[in-house]
Short mmCIF file of C-alpha atoms in Angstrom, two decimals:
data_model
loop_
_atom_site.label_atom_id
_atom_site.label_comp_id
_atom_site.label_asym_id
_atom_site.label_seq_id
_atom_site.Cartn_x
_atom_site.Cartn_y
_atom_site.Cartn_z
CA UNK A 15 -84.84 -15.77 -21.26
CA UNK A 16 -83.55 -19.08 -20.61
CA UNK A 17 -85.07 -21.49 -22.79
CA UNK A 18 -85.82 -24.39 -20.44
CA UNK A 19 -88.27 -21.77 -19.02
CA UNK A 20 -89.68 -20.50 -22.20
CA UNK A 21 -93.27 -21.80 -22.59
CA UNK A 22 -94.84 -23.30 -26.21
CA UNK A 23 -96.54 -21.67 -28.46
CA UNK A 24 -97.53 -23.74 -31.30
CA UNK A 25 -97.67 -21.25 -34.85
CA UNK A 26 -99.67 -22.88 -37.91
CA UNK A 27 -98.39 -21.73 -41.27
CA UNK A 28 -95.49 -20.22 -39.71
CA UNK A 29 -93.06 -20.22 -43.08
CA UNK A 30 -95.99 -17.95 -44.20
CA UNK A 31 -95.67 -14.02 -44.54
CA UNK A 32 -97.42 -13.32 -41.21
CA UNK A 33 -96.46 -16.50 -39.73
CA UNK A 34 -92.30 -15.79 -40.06
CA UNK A 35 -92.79 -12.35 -38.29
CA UNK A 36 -95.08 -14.24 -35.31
CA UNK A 37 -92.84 -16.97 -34.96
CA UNK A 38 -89.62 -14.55 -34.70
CA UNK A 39 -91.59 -12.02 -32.59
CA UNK A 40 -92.54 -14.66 -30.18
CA UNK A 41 -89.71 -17.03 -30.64
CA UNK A 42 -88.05 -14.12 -28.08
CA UNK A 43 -90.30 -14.98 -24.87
CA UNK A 44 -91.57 -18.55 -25.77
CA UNK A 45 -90.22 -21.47 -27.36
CA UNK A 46 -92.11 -22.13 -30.80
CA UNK A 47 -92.89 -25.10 -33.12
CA UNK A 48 -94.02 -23.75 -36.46
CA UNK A 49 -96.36 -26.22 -38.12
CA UNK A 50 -95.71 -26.25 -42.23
CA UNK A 51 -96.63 -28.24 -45.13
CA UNK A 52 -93.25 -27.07 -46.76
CA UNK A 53 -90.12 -28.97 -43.85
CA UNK A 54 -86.97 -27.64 -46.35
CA UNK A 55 -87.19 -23.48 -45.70
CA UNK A 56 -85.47 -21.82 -43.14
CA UNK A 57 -86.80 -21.28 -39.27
CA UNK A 58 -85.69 -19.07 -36.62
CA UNK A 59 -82.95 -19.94 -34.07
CA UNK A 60 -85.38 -20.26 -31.61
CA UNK A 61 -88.20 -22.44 -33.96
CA UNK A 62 -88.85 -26.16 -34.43
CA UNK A 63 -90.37 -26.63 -37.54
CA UNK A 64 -92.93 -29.72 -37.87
CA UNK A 65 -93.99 -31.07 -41.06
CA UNK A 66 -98.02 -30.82 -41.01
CA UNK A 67 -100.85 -31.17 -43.42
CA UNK A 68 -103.54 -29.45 -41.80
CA UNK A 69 -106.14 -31.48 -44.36
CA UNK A 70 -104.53 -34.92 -42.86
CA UNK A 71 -106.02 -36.09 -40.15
CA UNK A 72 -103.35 -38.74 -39.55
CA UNK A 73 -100.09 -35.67 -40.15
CA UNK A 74 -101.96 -33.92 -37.80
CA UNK A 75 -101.90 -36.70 -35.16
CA UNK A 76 -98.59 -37.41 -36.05
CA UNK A 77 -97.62 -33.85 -35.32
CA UNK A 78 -99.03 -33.49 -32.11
CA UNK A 79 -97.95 -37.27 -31.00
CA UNK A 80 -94.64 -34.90 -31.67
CA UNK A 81 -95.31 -32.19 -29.36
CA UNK A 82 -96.56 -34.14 -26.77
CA UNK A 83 -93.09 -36.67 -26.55
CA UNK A 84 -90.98 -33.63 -26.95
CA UNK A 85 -92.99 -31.03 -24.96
CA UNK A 86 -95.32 -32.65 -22.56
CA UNK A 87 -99.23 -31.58 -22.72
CA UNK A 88 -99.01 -27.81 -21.62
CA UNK A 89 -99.40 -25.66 -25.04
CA UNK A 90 -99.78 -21.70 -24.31
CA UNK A 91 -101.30 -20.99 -27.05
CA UNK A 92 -101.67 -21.87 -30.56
CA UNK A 93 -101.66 -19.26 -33.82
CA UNK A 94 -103.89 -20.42 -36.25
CA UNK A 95 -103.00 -18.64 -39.46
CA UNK A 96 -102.61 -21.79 -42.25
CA UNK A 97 -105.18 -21.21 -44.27
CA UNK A 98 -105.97 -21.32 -48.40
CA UNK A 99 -106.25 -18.35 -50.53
CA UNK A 100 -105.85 -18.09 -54.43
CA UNK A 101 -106.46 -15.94 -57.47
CA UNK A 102 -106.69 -18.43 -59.66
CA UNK A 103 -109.32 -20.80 -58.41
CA UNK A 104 -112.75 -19.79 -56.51
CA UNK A 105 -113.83 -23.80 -56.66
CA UNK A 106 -114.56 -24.18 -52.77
CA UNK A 107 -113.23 -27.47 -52.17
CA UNK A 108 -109.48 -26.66 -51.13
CA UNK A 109 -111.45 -23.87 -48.59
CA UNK A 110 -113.22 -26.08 -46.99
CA UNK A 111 -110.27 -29.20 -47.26
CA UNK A 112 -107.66 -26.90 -45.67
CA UNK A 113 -109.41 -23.88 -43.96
CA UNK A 114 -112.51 -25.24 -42.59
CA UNK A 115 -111.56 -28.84 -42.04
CA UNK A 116 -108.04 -28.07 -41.16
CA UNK A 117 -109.27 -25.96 -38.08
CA UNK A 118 -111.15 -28.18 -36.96
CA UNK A 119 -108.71 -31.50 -37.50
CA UNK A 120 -106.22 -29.32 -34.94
CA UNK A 121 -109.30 -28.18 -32.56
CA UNK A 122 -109.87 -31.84 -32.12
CA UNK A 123 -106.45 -32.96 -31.94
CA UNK A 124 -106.16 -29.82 -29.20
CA UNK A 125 -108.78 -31.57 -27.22
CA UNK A 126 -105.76 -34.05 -25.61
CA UNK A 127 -104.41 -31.36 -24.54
CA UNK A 128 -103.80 -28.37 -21.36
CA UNK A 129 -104.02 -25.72 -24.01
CA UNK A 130 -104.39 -21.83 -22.88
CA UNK A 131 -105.67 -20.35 -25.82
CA UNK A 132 -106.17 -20.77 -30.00
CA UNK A 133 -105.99 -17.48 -32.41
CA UNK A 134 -107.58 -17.65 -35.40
CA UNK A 135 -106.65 -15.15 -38.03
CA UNK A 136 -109.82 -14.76 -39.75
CA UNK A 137 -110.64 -11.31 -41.89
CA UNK A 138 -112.70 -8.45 -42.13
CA UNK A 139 -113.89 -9.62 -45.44
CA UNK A 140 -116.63 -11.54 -43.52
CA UNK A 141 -118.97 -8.47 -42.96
CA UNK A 142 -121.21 -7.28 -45.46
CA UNK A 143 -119.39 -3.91 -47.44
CA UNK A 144 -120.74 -0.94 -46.32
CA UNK A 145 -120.46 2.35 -47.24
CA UNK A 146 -117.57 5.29 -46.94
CA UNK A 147 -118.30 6.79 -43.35
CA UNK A 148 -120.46 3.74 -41.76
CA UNK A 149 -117.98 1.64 -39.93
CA UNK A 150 -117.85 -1.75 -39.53
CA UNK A 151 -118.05 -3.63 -36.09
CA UNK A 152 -117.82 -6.89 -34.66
CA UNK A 153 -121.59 -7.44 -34.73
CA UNK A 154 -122.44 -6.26 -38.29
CA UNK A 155 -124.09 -8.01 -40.61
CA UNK A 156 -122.01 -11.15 -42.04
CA UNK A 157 -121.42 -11.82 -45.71
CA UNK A 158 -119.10 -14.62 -47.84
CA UNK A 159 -120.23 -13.39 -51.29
CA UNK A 160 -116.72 -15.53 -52.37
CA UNK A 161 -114.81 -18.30 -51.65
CA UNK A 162 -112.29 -16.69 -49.07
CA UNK A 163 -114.56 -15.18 -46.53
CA UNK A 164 -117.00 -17.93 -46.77
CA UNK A 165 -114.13 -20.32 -46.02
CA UNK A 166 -113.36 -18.08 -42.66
CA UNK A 167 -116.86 -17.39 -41.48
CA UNK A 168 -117.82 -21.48 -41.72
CA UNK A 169 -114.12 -21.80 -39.77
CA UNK A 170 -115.62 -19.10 -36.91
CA UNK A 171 -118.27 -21.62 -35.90
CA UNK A 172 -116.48 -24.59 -35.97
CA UNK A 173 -114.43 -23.09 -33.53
CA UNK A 174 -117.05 -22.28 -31.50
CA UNK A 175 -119.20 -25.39 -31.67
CA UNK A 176 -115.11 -27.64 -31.43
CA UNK A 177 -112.95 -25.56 -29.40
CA UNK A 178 -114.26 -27.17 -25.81
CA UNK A 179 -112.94 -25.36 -22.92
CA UNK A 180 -110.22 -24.03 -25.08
CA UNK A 181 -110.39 -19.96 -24.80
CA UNK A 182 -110.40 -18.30 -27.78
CA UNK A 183 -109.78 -15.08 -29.95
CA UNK A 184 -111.10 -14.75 -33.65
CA UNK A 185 -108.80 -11.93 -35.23
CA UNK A 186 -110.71 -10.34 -38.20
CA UNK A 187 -107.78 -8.83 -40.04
CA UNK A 188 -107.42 -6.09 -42.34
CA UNK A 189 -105.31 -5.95 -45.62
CA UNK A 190 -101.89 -6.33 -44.58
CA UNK A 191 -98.81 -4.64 -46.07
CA UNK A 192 -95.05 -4.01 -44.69
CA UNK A 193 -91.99 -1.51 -45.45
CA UNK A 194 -91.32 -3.08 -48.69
CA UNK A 195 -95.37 -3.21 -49.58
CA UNK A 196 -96.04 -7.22 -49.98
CA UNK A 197 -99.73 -6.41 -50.26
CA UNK A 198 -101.11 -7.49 -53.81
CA UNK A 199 -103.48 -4.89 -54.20
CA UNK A 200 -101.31 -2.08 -53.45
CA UNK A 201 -98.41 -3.39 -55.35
CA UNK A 202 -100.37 -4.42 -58.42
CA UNK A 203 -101.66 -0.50 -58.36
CA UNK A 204 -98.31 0.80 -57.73
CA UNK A 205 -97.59 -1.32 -60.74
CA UNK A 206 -100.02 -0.56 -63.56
CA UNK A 207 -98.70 3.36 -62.59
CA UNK A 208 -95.48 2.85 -62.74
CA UNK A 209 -95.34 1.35 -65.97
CA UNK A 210 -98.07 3.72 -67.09
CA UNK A 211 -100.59 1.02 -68.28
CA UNK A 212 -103.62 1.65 -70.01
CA UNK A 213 -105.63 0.03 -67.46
CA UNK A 214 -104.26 2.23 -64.54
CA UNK A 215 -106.65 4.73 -65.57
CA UNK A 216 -109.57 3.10 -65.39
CA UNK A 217 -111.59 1.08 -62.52
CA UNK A 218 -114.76 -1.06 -62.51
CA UNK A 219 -115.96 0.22 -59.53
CA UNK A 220 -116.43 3.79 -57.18
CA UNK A 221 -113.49 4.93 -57.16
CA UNK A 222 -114.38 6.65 -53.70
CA UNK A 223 -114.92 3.20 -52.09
CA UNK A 224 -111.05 1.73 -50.25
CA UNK A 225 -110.66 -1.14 -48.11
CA UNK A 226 -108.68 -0.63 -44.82
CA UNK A 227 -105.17 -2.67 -44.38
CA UNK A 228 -102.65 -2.35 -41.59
CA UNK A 229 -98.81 -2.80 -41.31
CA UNK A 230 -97.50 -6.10 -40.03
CA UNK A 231 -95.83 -4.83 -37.25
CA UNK A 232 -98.87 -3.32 -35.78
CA UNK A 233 -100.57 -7.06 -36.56
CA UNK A 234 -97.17 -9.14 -34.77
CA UNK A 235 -97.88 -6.03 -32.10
CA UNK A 236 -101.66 -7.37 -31.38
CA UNK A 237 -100.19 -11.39 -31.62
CA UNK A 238 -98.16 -10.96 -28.69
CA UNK A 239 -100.24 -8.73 -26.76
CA UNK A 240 -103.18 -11.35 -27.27
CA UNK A 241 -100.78 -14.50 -26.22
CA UNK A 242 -99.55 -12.46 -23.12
CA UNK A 243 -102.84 -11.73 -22.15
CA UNK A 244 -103.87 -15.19 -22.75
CA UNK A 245 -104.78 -15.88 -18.98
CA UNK A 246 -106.50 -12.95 -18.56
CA UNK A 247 -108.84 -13.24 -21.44
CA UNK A 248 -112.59 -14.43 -20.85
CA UNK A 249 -112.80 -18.14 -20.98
CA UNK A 250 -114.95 -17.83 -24.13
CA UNK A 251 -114.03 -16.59 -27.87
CA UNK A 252 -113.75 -13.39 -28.01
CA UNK A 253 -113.56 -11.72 -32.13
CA UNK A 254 -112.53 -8.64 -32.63
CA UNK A 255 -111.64 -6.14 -35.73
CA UNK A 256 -108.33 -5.13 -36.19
CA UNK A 257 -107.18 -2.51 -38.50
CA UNK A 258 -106.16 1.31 -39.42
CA UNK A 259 -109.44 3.12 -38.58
CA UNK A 260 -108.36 5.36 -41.56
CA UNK A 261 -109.81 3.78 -44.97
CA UNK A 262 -107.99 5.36 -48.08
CA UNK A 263 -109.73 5.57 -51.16
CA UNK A 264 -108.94 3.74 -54.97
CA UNK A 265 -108.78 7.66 -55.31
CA UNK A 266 -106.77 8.48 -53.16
CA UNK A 267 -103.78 6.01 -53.35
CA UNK A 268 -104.01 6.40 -57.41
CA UNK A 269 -103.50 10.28 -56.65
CA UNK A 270 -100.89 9.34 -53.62
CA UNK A 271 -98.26 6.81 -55.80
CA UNK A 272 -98.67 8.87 -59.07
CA UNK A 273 -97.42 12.04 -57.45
CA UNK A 274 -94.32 10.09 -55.40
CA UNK A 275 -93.70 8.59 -58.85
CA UNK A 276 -93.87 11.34 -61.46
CA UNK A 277 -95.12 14.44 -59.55
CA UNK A 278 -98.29 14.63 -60.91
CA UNK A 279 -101.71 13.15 -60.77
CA UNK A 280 -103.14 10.72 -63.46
CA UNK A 281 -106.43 10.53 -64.66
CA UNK A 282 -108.96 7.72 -63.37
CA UNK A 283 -112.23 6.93 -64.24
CA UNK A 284 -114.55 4.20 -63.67
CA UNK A 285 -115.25 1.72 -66.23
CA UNK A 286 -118.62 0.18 -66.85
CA UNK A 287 -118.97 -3.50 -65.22
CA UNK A 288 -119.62 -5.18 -68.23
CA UNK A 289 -116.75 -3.73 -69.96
CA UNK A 290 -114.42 -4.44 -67.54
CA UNK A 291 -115.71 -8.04 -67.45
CA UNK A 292 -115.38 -8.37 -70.99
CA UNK A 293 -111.75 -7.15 -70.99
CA UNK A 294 -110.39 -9.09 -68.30
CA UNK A 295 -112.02 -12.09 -69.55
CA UNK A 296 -109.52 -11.87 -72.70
CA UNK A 297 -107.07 -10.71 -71.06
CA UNK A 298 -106.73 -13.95 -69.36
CA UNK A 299 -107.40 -16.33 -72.15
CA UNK A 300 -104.95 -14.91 -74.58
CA UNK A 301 -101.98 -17.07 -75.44
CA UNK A 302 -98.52 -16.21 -73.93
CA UNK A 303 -100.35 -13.19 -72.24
CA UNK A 304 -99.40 -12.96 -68.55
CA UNK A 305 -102.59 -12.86 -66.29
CA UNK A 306 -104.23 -9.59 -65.67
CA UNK A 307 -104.21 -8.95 -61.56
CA UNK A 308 -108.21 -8.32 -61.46
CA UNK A 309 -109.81 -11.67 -62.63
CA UNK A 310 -113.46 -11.57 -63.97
CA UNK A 311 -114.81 -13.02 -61.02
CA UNK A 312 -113.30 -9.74 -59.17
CA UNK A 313 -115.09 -7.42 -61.15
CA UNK A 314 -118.37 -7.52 -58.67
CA UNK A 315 -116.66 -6.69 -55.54
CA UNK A 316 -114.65 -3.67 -56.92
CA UNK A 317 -117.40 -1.61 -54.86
CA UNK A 318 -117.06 -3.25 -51.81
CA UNK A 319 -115.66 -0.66 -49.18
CA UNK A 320 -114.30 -1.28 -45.47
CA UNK A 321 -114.54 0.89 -43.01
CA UNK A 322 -113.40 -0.33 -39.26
CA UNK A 323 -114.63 0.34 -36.39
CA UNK A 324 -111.30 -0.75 -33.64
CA UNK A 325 -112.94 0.53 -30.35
CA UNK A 326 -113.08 -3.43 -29.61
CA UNK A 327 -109.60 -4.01 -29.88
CA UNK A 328 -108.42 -1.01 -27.70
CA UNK A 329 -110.56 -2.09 -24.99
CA UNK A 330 -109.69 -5.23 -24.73
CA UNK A 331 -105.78 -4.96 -25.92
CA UNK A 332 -105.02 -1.33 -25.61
CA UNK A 333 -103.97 -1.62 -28.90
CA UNK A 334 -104.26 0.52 -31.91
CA UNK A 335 -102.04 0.90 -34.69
CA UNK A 336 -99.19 2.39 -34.56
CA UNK A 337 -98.32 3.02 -38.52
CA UNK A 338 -100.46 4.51 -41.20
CA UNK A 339 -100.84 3.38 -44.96
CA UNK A 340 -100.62 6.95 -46.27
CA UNK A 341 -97.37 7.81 -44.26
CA UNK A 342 -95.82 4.72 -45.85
CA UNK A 343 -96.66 4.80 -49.76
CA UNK A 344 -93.86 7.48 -50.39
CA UNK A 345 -91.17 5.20 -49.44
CA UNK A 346 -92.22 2.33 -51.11
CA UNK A 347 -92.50 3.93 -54.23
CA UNK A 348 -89.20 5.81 -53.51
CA UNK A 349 -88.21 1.76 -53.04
CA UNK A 350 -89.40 1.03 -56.41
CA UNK A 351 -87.70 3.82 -58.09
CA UNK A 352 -84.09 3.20 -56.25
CA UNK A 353 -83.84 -0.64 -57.73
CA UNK A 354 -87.31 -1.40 -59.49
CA UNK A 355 -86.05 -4.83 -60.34
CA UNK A 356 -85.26 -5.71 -56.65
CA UNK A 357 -88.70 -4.19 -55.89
CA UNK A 358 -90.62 -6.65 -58.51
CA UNK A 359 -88.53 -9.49 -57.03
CA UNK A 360 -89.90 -8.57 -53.26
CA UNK A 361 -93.40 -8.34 -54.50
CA UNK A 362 -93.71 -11.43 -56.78
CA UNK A 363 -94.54 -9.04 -59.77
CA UNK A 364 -93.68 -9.71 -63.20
CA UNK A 365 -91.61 -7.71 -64.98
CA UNK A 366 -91.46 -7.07 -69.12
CA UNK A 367 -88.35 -8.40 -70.63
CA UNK A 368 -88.44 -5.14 -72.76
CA UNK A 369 -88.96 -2.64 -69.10
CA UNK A 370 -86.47 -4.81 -67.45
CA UNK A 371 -83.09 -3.86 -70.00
CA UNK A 372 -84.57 -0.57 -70.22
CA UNK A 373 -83.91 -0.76 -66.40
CA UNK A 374 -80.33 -2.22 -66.37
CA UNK A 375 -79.19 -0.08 -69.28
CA UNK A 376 -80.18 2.85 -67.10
CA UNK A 377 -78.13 1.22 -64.53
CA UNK A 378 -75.64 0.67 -66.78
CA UNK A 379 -75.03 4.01 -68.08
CA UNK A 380 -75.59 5.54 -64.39
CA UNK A 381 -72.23 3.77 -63.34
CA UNK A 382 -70.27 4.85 -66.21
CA UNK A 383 -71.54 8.37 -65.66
CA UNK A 384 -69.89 8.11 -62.04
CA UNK A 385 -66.85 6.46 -62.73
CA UNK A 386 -66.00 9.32 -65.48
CA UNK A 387 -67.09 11.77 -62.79
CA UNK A 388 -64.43 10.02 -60.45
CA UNK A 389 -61.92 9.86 -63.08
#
């Protein structure tokens, strides 16, 4: 398409791991201006990248003082996905600084504005758990037992009470994962079995319960749909729940990675609350000890289980997904196995110093094996 016809779509967070994909999905049909804290990382050919801090009131008028000398006033729609989300600390006030006050710094800065249409990428975590065959929909009950979903359903009304005449779409999004996993729950799992922890046996919570995800392609899939639609769309918000219908089990996925890494099943059982409370605790207070993926505070939610109910999203979208979590564990773990160190590296896992020359000797002694088979 030529670009002096290509029309703008703004992308918040866009050096993010959702936000790349969007902004090089879209960047084919519309002309994009990713909005990032972070100005020295790499865009697509067809990105501008503009620095923003979404909890600045004056970067964000700055930014869009940007967009409107460069670009005019016509925005076609604008991908909300900056957002804050850590492990480390549940203390509220960088939620609400960057999540909840962010969104609505940009919804009023949008108000100056012809703009077509704002996605939010909220998540399913909102809803109250339920329980393994009662799905989740759009109108069950809501629930932000922790910082996170809090942060997103407080963000959900201040788009609807600041969003004006602005039409909207709340996306309440699964886990996500890809083709080399980048999910931190799956990868910490495929983790503790791989290096045939302790802990991989044992979990605080039903072991029956799962939580649904979906594959990023299928997510970049619904993006575009959503933004092509955009004019069709009711002039309201409209929040849907997008994810693989299919919820896998703690179970299930121990029994799944186990057998595509050793051919056999492990043993799992579930470990008392207070126990596993107790020994994540010290786990994370002991001196030179690297951080243990479930935190204390995680402990109460290991029974949480999400179930999704989609039929929204196909109406609306004719979308469903396309990909399936259990067709894709095999080849991540066959991933893992053909250059674990390269696999660590992709999934921001820590590997032992002691694991990691066990690797490389392996390596090692695999290429002189070849080169006296060549010789």
């Amino acid at each position: 398409m030529d670009e002096s016809n290509k029309k703008l779509v703004l992308v918040t967070g866009s050096a993010g791991r959702i936000g790349t994909h969007v902004a090089k999905r879209l960047g084919e049909n519309y002309h994009i201006v990713g909005f990032e804290l972070m100005t020295a990382i790499y865009a697509s050919a067809n990105e501008e990248l503009v620095p923003l801090d979404v909890s600045s009131e004056e970067s964000i008028n700055q930014a869009f003082r940007h967009i409107e000398a460069f670009y005019g006033k016509k925005i076609s729609s604008v991908v909300h996905l900056a957002a804050y989300y850590s492990f480390e600390n549940q203390k509220y006030d960088n939620y609400n600084k960057i999540t909840v006050q962010g969104t609505k710094n940009i919804l009023k800065a949008l108000q100056n504005f012809e703009c077509e249409q704002f996605i939010f990428s909220s998540t399913m975590l909102v809803h109250e758990a339920t329980k393994p065959g009662e799905k989740i929909n759009e109108y069950s009950p809501l629930d932000g037992n922790w910082a996170y979903p809090k942060s997103k359903i407080e963000t959900e009304e201040v788009i609807r009470k600041y969003r004006g005449n602005i039409p909207s779409v709340i996306m309440r999004i699964s886990g996500v994962y890809d083709d080399d996993c980048h999910s931190i729950p799956i990868s910490n799992q495929i983790q503790r079995i791989y290096e045939k922890s302790f802990t991989a046996h044992f979990f605080p919570g039903d072991v029956t319960h799962g939580a649904s995800f979906m594959h990023m392609t299928d997510l970049v899939d619904l993006i575009e749909i959503a933004v092509n639609k955009r004019n069709d769309m009711a002039k309201e918000v409209t929040t849907i729940l997008v994810g693989e219908p299919e919820t896998l089990s703690t179970k299930y996925l121990q029994d799944e990675i186990s057998e595509a890494l050793y051919k056999k099943s492990i043993w799992m059982m579930r470990l008392p609350r207070f126990v596993a409370w107790i020994g994540s605790w010290f786990q994370c207070h002991i001196p030179f000890m690297a951080k243990p993926f479930i935190r204390p505070w995680m402990i109460k939610l290991a029974d949480e289980h999400y179930e999704l109910d989609i039929s929204k999203a196909k109406k609306i979208f004719n979308w469903e997904p396309k990909f399936k979590l259990k067709d894709c564990l095999e080849n991540m773990c066959k991933d893992l196995l053909n250059d674990p160190i390269a696999w660590y590296k992709k999934n921001n896992l820590k590997m032992h110093k002691n694991l990691k020359k066990k690797i490389q000797k392996k390596s090692v002694n695999k290429s002189d094996d070849s080169k006296r088979d060549v010789a």
